[in-house]
Every structure is written in structure tokens, then in C-alpha cells.
Amino acid sequence: MHNKDFSYLTELNDVQRKAVETTEGAVMVIAGPGSGKTRVLTYRITHLLNLGIAPWNILSLTFTNKAAKEMKERIESIVGSDARKVWMGTFHSIFARILRVEAHRIGYPNDFTIYDSDDSKSLIKDILKKMNLDPKVYNPNAVRARISKAKSSLITPKAYATNEELLLYDRMSRMPMLHNIYQNYYDRCFRAGAMDFDDLLLQMFRLLYSNPDNVREKYQRLFRYVLVDEFQDTNYLQYEIIKLFINYEGSPSNICIVGDDAQSIYSFRGATIENILQFKNDYPNLKTFKLEQNYRSTLYIIQAANELIKNNTKQIQKNIWTSELGGSKIKIIKALTDREEGRKVIDQIIEQKTRHHLKNSEISILYRTNAQSRIFEENLRRANIPYRIYGGLSFYQRKEIKDVLAYMRLVVNSKDDEAFKRVINYPKRGIGKTVLSALQNHSDLNNISLYEACFDAELKTRPRSLVNEFIRLIESMKEKNKEKNAYETVNYIIKSTKIAAILNSENTIESQSRLENINALLNGVQEFVEDDEYMGEELVENRDLSAFIQHISLLTDMDKDDEKISNSITLMSIHLAKGLEFESIFVVGVEENLFPSYMSLSSPDDIEEERRLFYVAITRAKSYLTLSYCNNRYQYGQIRSNDPSRFISEIPEDSLEPMSAMVAHPKPTFAEPKILGGLKPKKLNIGQASKLRDSANFKPNSPDEIREGMRVMHMKFGEGTILSIDGNSSNKIARINFDEIENEEKRIVLRFAKLQILN
């Protein structure tokens, strides 16, 4: 039993406290950037528990598992283990959890597979091939996006096929068969017992709306209090599901939404700002609380943000303020070219690090498009400043991991055709395209899965023997899964398929790296099985293979980036930066046609979203904000001249540092920490360098000893830094930045290079 300690309420300002204590009815909390949004949401749930509300009667929906985990931990620190019983998680994870219990009511197996984007794309490619459609016209990514948008708008395949407006749009886009592709895709997923991410929402809606066995009333009675974080990021379908959860006869409609219309930046994912702008229309007795005090940024940054967002017509009026009256004015860096912009930004970073003693981890470079990162990466490498790209390839997207996961998925759901196709001939077992084609034909004719087709498809003697061997392998895994826990099953899968043994026998750096990843996967499964608090999830009775697969299928972009680099500059797109904060922010490429994007210029709504995106970018900064632009930039293979962004002119002049102060900073005369190992490169004076380059003192190292990030000496070119090493063992090529050669990198074959290691 938790103690009823209400002392946490004293940590809140007046408006925050009112938002926490107003527990009944419909509540909207408009939370400006850095205004304590998470604290309000966390303490509101804590308060409900302290008032005696059962934890399982509270549903809290978030957009990342990471946010849910942090909130749950904070609540648990106050009220104890009851926090674990709150229904808290992402829309997708909560709905998947419900569908695991209820999916059979709408014709799906409860152990349905969750398809990721690669699975969906693979299935669409297969459908295009069967329909003899040109993938250059019916681009699989474009098709997948159209299907996703239809689902998010609550448009089923049948409704799509009768919607004249959509059909006309498809004909104009030269994709008149799109409604047929959508129907095929929907049917194939259903046959495979699979749902993609959009289906987790669509089928949740279908379950509640069609209401088999009064399932809707069951969950309406269960979820007496519903809380939604980042409500401005919800799409039409998500909001319709929320309404079905709370609107029933006699319901008090205890719903609390928290969000900021000024940070609605995900329309490309289907999010609609109308949900938050029109929320009051659905709840006439709505109580609204505006969190306007900013605890993150200094005065000049807040002034800039307020003046900027005033230019949007669609918004809920608010005025963000701060008690932090000091701080630096916003700097503007003007450059002639994008290359010069890269140099000036890194020079400014070095000055900030020196003058204000900032760590690399306190600095971030934000850009509108990922393609912009290259220039800044090159300049950071030249300056030997470590950095990381936020949102790179996730662990669970690596090939070797997806291979093992495909076996795991097939064991749990043998109807999963995409998993089947991935493993039927991996590792190679002699089952080629001809056999797979025969299985596919038999599958299509009888409307059964590929695995089911393996049992009775007509095959020649040799292929039949190979397929039977594959069946025995999968069936043995299924038996193991019935008897053993998830860890023992996955261990058996890795051993029985010989995946680990094959990688081990290859004995290359790449194969060893893949093997390490597979071992890391095994470790992850073991943690999942043994640790009740794994990833902050709710306590569940079964820590089985199905539960583990669901967990990793539902990790969001923010959850996947678990790389811990303690002292690196962070580079990322602005869309990924929402929710984060840094002492110093550099927003780069602030030019017309780039930011705002040229694609938004014809639509007032799109321009407003670009402005909200810029608002998000500048409000990530705590103490220092720098904006940069250039007059000439390489775009689409040619030099283009752009004007400074309109957003710069919308910032009040008294928030900006005078342009005269923005001069190019001299090159640093000290050495920065290296990208690898945090080692300080040995900086030699000219006398030392000359001495080393004397042939009597020069002793080249073996090419096998040379590693990326090392400082080296070359007899002709002098000192330099190894930026990267490519190629196989006999023909490795090093890309080297030599200190004495301006603006040029040398590519040298290592076995001919004759390099001496300096550190």
C-alpha cells in the first residue's frame, strides 16, 4: 500500500498545480516548450493514484516508449509499485497489448505478426510483380505511403475503391490500380495473420467500433481516466479511437490532453493540428490550462520564439515567458557557400567550447534535411571533434538481427509469409527461386500461407527432400518454444540454423561484428526473460517469444537510438530534435527554398507548419542559439542562389547580435579530442615534424596497425589524420586529411602508403 504523500504538489507552480488537481471531466493543458509538461502529466497520474484511483483504471498514451518509461519511473519513486500497473505506453504498444487478447474477435490470430516497413515494402513489391505493374511507376514507397494515409484517414480498401476523389487523384498520378493494390495488400496481411503499424490503429478502431461481444464497453469501464501526451501529434484515426474509449452512456469523459499546437510538425505522418485546435468543440465543459513559464531558455530565445509564432494564423494564443533575464543574443552566421557555412559553424563551435567551456555533448547542429549533414561531418572530422548522427541505423534493422528475428516470427506465427521468404534459403539450403515460385503458386491457388504450402505442394524429389528438412527444422523450433522460455528458444534457433557457426567460420571483421550483434540480441532476450522491469514495461505473466517480438517491433525511432557517446556533438534533423534540449543549438541552412522548404511555398498551411518546425528548432536551445545561412548552395547537382529565410526577418532585431560581430573566426591552434578513443593527438611543432620526416628517424608501421582516427606521419605530406579506411585486407584505402594540405583529402593504398603512427 502506497503512502499518501502529497508533498510533490509544492514543486509545481500555480497553473501546473491546478492542471494536476483538476482530475474530473475534460482537461486541456497547453504546454509551451520547456514549461514542465512531463512533470504535470507525471504528477497528475501520481495524484490520481493518491486519491485512490486503481492504477489499471488509468490509460496514459505517449508517442515513445522512452517517455512512458521515464514517467513510470518517476511515478514509482513517489507511490511505489502501483505505477507499474498503470496502462502506460505508446498508442501502438497499448493497442497491440489489447489486440493480443481480442484479435480473434475480428478474425486475426492473437499471436499476429507485426510487419515493419521492410516487410510491408517486400509484400508490396511481390503484389506489384504478380499484377505485372511497373515498380518505376508504382513506386513501392509511394504506394506504401498512400495505403498508410488511407488507413490513418479511416479509409478501408472497399471505401477507397468507391471514393471518386481518390480514384481521380490516382489516375492523375498514373497509378489507377492503387485501390486494387491496397485490397491485395490488406488481404495478404490478413491471410498471413499480420498487421502493419497502421493496422494496429485501424484494427483497434474496427474492434471497438464493430463491438463484438460488447468489447467496447469492457474497455470503456476499464479506462476511467484517459491521458494523452503530445496530443498535437495525433492523427484522425488516433483521436477517433480515443473517443470510442471514453464516450459511453453515463461516462464522465475524464480525459486530459497535453500538448502544444505550436509544436505540431508531423503532418507528413498524418498528424492533424485540427485535433488540438478543435478539441474544445467536442467538450463544451472543457477546462484549459496554459503552461507559459519556460524553465529552459534565456530571454532572447523566448522573445524570438514568441514573435516568430505570432505570424501563424492557426494557433491557440499564449505568451511564453521566462524569469531568466540574462543570456546571449542570437548569432547569425552568413556564408557565401555551403562549404564556407560548414567551416564557419565549426569555428563558432570551437569558440563556444573555449570561451564558455561547453562540452561536445551540450552542442547540437540541427538541419531541415538529412543531406545537409555531410558538410558539417567533414568539417568536424577535420577539426578532430567527435560527433554522432542521431537516428542512424537501428540495432534491430541490421541484417543478421532481422534474419534471426524472421525465424522467431515464423515459430510464433507460421502464416508469416515475409518471415518465411527471408529464411527459406538462409542459411543457404538449396531452395531456390523455382521451388519458391512453386510454393507461391500453390499458396495463391489454395489461399494458404507459404509454410502451409510446404506440406502438400507438388515438388520434385530433391526439392521435396530439402523442403521437408526445412519443415522439420521449424517444427523442432516450435516444440522447443512450447517447452522452453524465450531465451532458450532463440539460443536453439541460432544453433540449429548454424547461423552463428557460419559467421564464425567466415572469420572476417564484418562477420565477427555480426556475431557480436547476435550475441547482443541473445543478451537482450535473456534480460527480457529475467528482468521484471525490462524497459520499464508493465508486469506481464508471459515473458515468452511472442511477447519479446512484440516489444522490439514497437520500439519507436527515439527508443532505438540507444548509442551512448558521452562527449560528442549531436547532428540531427529538426523533426528528431523535438523533446530534446541542448545548451547550444546551431540551426543551419536557414534559407528560402530550404527552410521553409520549396515544397511548402504554395500552401499557407504548409508554411505555417514550417514555421512551427523552426519554432521547435530554436526552442531546443537553453543558453546559446546560432542561425546560419549561405547565398549559394549545391542543390540537385547544381549551384542555387537562395535568400535568407523569411523566419530570420520575423525575429526581433533586439534579440539578435549585430551582424558586424559575426566575423569568421581564425582556425584553432590547439588539438581537439579525436573521434575514436577520446585520445588527444600529439601536436608537434615544425622542428619536431622536420626531425621525424628525416629518413633516419622515420619508421613506417605495418598497414595492419593503421586504424581510423589515428594521427600519422607521411614522408612527403607530413602529419595527418586517418578519416576512414575502406576496401578488403589486401587493398585497403585510407582517406587522410594532412595538416599541411588545405581543403583536400588524400586517398592512399595502405600497403604502399608508408605511414608512421604518432599516437
PDB file of N, CA and C in Angstrom, residues 523-563:
ATOM      1  N   ASN A 523      21.549 -11.643 -25.417  1.00  0.00           N
ATOM      2  CA  ASN A 523      21.599 -10.987 -24.104  1.00  0.00           C
ATOM      3  C   ASN A 523      20.313 -10.217 -23.835  1.00  0.00           C
ATOM      4  N   GLY A 524      19.816  -9.561 -24.896  1.00  0.00           N
ATOM      5  CA  GLY A 524      18.576  -8.797 -24.768  1.00  0.00           C
ATOM      6  C   GLY A 524      17.389  -9.687 -24.438  1.00  0.00           C
ATOM      7  N   VAL A 525      17.326 -10.863 -25.075  1.00  0.00           N
ATOM      8  CA  VAL A 525      16.237 -11.804 -24.808  1.00  0.00           C
ATOM      9  C   VAL A 525      16.322 -12.297 -23.366  1.00  0.00           C
ATOM     10  N   GLN A 526      17.557 -12.575 -22.916  1.00  0.00           N
ATOM     11  CA  GLN A 526      17.735 -13.063 -21.547  1.00  0.00           C
ATOM     12  C   GLN A 526      17.301 -11.999 -20.526  1.00  0.00           C
ATOM     13  N   GLU A 527      17.668 -10.749 -20.771  1.00  0.00           N
ATOM     14  CA  GLU A 527      17.241  -9.667 -19.883  1.00  0.00           C
ATOM     15  C   GLU A 527      15.721  -9.582 -19.847  1.00  0.00           C
ATOM     16  N   PHE A 528      15.110  -9.714 -21.024  1.00  0.00           N
ATOM     17  CA  PHE A 528      13.652  -9.636 -21.132  1.00  0.00           C
ATOM     18  C   PHE A 528      12.986 -10.733 -20.304  1.00  0.00           C
ATOM     19  N   VAL A 529      13.572 -11.928 -20.355  1.00  0.00           N
ATOM     20  CA  VAL A 529      13.004 -13.077 -19.638  1.00  0.00           C
ATOM     21  C   VAL A 529      13.172 -12.922 -18.129  1.00  0.00           C
ATOM     22  N   GLU A 530      14.339 -12.433 -17.721  1.00  0.00           N
ATOM     23  CA  GLU A 530      14.686 -12.460 -16.292  1.00  0.00           C
ATOM     24  C   GLU A 530      14.323 -11.196 -15.525  1.00  0.00           C
ATOM     25  N   ASP A 531      14.232 -10.047 -16.214  1.00  0.00           N
ATOM     26  CA  ASP A 531      14.070  -8.771 -15.517  1.00  0.00           C
ATOM     27  C   ASP A 531      12.625  -8.292 -15.589  1.00  0.00           C
ATOM     28  N   ASP A 532      11.949  -8.259 -14.433  1.00  0.00           N
ATOM     29  CA  ASP A 532      10.553  -7.825 -14.387  1.00  0.00           C
ATOM     30  C   ASP A 532      10.372  -6.387 -14.844  1.00  0.00           C
ATOM     31  N   GLU A 533      11.439  -5.588 -14.702  1.00  0.00           N
ATOM     32  CA  GLU A 533      11.306  -4.173 -15.033  1.00  0.00           C
ATOM     33  C   GLU A 533      11.968  -3.853 -16.366  1.00  0.00           C
ATOM     34  N   TYR A 534      12.104  -4.867 -17.223  1.00  0.00           N
ATOM     35  CA  TYR A 534      12.777  -4.674 -18.509  1.00  0.00           C
ATOM     36  C   TYR A 534      12.129  -3.544 -19.306  1.00  0.00           C
ATOM     37  N   MET A 535      12.918  -2.531 -19.658  1.00  0.00           N
ATOM     38  CA  MET A 535      12.483  -1.383 -20.454  1.00  0.00           C
ATOM     39  C   MET A 535      11.288  -0.663 -19.821  1.00  0.00           C
ATOM     40  N   GLY A 536      11.125  -0.856 -18.488  1.00  0.00           N
ATOM     41  CA  GLY A 536      10.043  -0.153 -17.810  1.00  0.00           C
ATOM     42  C   GLY A 536       8.658  -0.643 -18.179  1.00  0.00           C
ATOM     43  N   GLU A 537       8.549  -1.853 -18.758  1.00  0.00           N
ATOM     44  CA  GLU A 537       7.244  -2.352 -19.172  1.00  0.00           C
ATOM     45  C   GLU A 537       6.417  -2.800 -17.976  1.00  0.00           C
ATOM     46  N   GLU A 538       5.113  -2.888 -18.222  1.00  0.00           N
ATOM     47  CA  GLU A 538       4.229  -3.389 -17.180  1.00  0.00           C
ATOM     48  C   GLU A 538       4.551  -4.856 -16.897  1.00  0.00           C
ATOM     49  N   LEU A 539       4.205  -5.331 -15.705  1.00  0.00           N
ATOM     50  CA  LEU A 539       4.395  -6.741 -15.370  1.00  0.00           C
ATOM     51  C   LEU A 539       3.461  -7.577 -16.233  1.00  0.00           C
ATOM     52  N   VAL A 540       3.988  -8.585 -16.901  1.00  0.00           N
ATOM     53  CA  VAL A 540       3.149  -9.478 -17.696  1.00  0.00           C
ATOM     54  C   VAL A 540       3.426 -10.905 -17.263  1.00  0.00           C
ATOM     55  N   GLU A 541       2.415 -11.726 -17.396  1.00  0.00           N
ATOM     56  CA  GLU A 541       2.562 -13.105 -16.934  1.00  0.00           C
ATOM     57  C   GLU A 541       3.536 -13.879 -17.814  1.00  0.00           C
ATOM     58  N   ASN A 542       3.439 -13.673 -19.112  1.00  0.00           N
ATOM     59  CA  ASN A 542       4.259 -14.466 -20.034  1.00  0.00           C
ATOM     60  C   ASN A 542       5.380 -13.635 -20.632  1.00  0.00           C
ATOM     61  N   ARG A 543       6.596 -13.987 -20.291  1.00  0.00           N
ATOM     62  CA  ARG A 543       7.756 -13.364 -20.945  1.00  0.00           C
ATOM     63  C   ARG A 543       8.200 -14.324 -22.038  1.00  0.00           C
ATOM     64  N   ASP A 544       7.286 -14.625 -22.964  1.00  0.00           N
ATOM     65  CA  ASP A 544       7.587 -15.628 -23.984  1.00  0.00           C
ATOM     66  C   ASP A 544       8.096 -14.973 -25.260  1.00  0.00           C
ATOM     67  N   LEU A 545       8.350 -15.818 -26.250  1.00  0.00           N
ATOM     68  CA  LEU A 545       8.917 -15.350 -27.510  1.00  0.00           C
ATOM     69  C   LEU A 545       7.993 -14.339 -28.182  1.00  0.00           C
ATOM     70  N   SER A 546       6.702 -14.607 -28.145  1.00  0.00           N
ATOM     71  CA  SER A 546       5.723 -13.707 -28.751  1.00  0.00           C
ATOM     72  C   SER A 546       5.784 -12.329 -28.108  1.00  0.00           C
ATOM     73  N   ALA A 547       5.889 -12.284 -26.781  1.00  0.00           N
ATOM     74  CA  ALA A 547       5.947 -11.003 -26.059  1.00  0.00           C
ATOM     75  C   ALA A 547       7.216 -10.234 -26.408  1.00  0.00           C
ATOM     76  N   PHE A 548       8.347 -10.949 -26.547  1.00  0.00           N
ATOM     77  CA  PHE A 548       9.607 -10.284 -26.884  1.00  0.00           C
ATOM     78  C   PHE A 548       9.545  -9.698 -28.293  1.00  0.00           C
ATOM     79  N   ILE A 549       9.000 -10.472 -29.236  1.00  0.00           N
ATOM     80  CA  ILE A 549       8.897  -9.990 -30.620  1.00  0.00           C
ATOM     81  C   ILE A 549       8.032  -8.737 -30.668  1.00  0.00           C
ATOM     82  N   GLN A 550       6.924  -8.758 -29.926  1.00  0.00           N
ATOM     83  CA  GLN A 550       6.050  -7.583 -29.907  1.00  0.00           C
ATOM     84  C   GLN A 550       6.795  -6.377 -29.348  1.00  0.00           C
ATOM     85  N   HIS A 551       7.543  -6.585 -28.271  1.00  0.00           N
ATOM     86  CA  HIS A 551       8.268  -5.477 -27.636  1.00  0.00           C
ATOM     87  C   HIS A 551       9.213  -4.785 -28.620  1.00  0.00           C
ATOM     88  N   ILE A 552      10.029  -5.567 -29.313  1.00  0.00           N
ATOM     89  CA  ILE A 552      11.012  -4.931 -30.202  1.00  0.00           C
ATOM     90  C   ILE A 552      10.366  -4.413 -31.484  1.00  0.00           C
ATOM     91  N   SER A 553       9.220  -4.984 -31.864  1.00  0.00           N
ATOM     92  CA  SER A 553       8.518  -4.490 -33.049  1.00  0.00           C
ATOM     93  C   SER A 553       7.978  -3.092 -32.821  1.00  0.00           C
ATOM     94  N   LEU A 554       7.730  -2.743 -31.566  1.00  0.00           N
ATOM     95  CA  LEU A 554       7.052  -1.491 -31.249  1.00  0.00           C
ATOM     96  C   LEU A 554       7.984  -0.398 -30.761  1.00  0.00           C
ATOM     97  N   LEU A 555       9.293  -0.640 -30.822  1.00  0.00           N
ATOM     98  CA  LEU A 555      10.231   0.424 -30.453  1.00  0.00           C
ATOM     99  C   LEU A 555      10.088   1.567 -31.444  1.00  0.00           C
ATOM    100  N   THR A 556      10.070   2.798 -30.948  1.00  0.00           N
ATOM    101  CA  THR A 556       9.957   3.955 -31.823  1.00  0.00           C
ATOM    102  C   THR A 556      11.349   4.450 -32.203  1.00  0.00           C
ATOM    103  N   ASP A 557      11.387   5.418 -33.139  1.00  0.00           N
ATOM    104  CA  ASP A 557      12.679   5.977 -33.569  1.00  0.00           C
ATOM    105  C   ASP A 557      13.492   6.481 -32.383  1.00  0.00           C
ATOM    106  N   MET A 558      12.824   7.167 -31.459  1.00  0.00           N
ATOM    107  CA  MET A 558      13.528   7.732 -30.308  1.00  0.00           C
ATOM    108  C   MET A 558      14.065   6.639 -29.395  1.00  0.00           C
ATOM    109  N   ASP A 559      13.338   5.510 -29.311  1.00  0.00           N
ATOM    110  CA  ASP A 559      13.775   4.426 -28.432  1.00  0.00           C
ATOM    111  C   ASP A 559      14.965   3.688 -29.019  1.00  0.00           C
ATOM    112  N   LYS A 560      15.044   3.653 -30.350  1.00  0.00           N
ATOM    113  CA  LYS A 560      16.065   2.829 -30.998  1.00  0.00           C
ATOM    114  C   LYS A 560      17.462   3.415 -30.852  1.00  0.00           C
ATOM    115  N   ASP A 561      17.524   4.729 -30.720  1.00  0.00           N
ATOM    116  CA  ASP A 561      18.846   5.356 -30.661  1.00  0.00           C
ATOM    117  C   ASP A 561      19.397   5.245 -29.244  1.00  0.00           C
ATOM    118  N   ASP A 562      19.977   4.071 -28.944  1.00  0.00           N
ATOM    119  CA  ASP A 562      20.460   3.842 -27.584  1.00  0.00           C
ATOM    120  C   ASP A 562      21.973   3.960 -27.474  1.00  0.00           C
ATOM    121  N   GLU A 563      22.578   4.512 -28.530  1.00  0.00           N
ATOM    122  CA  GLU A 563      24.035   4.638 -28.543  1.00  0.00           C
ATOM    123  C   GLU A 563      24.465   5.675 -27.503  1.00  0.00           C
TER     124      GLU A 563
END
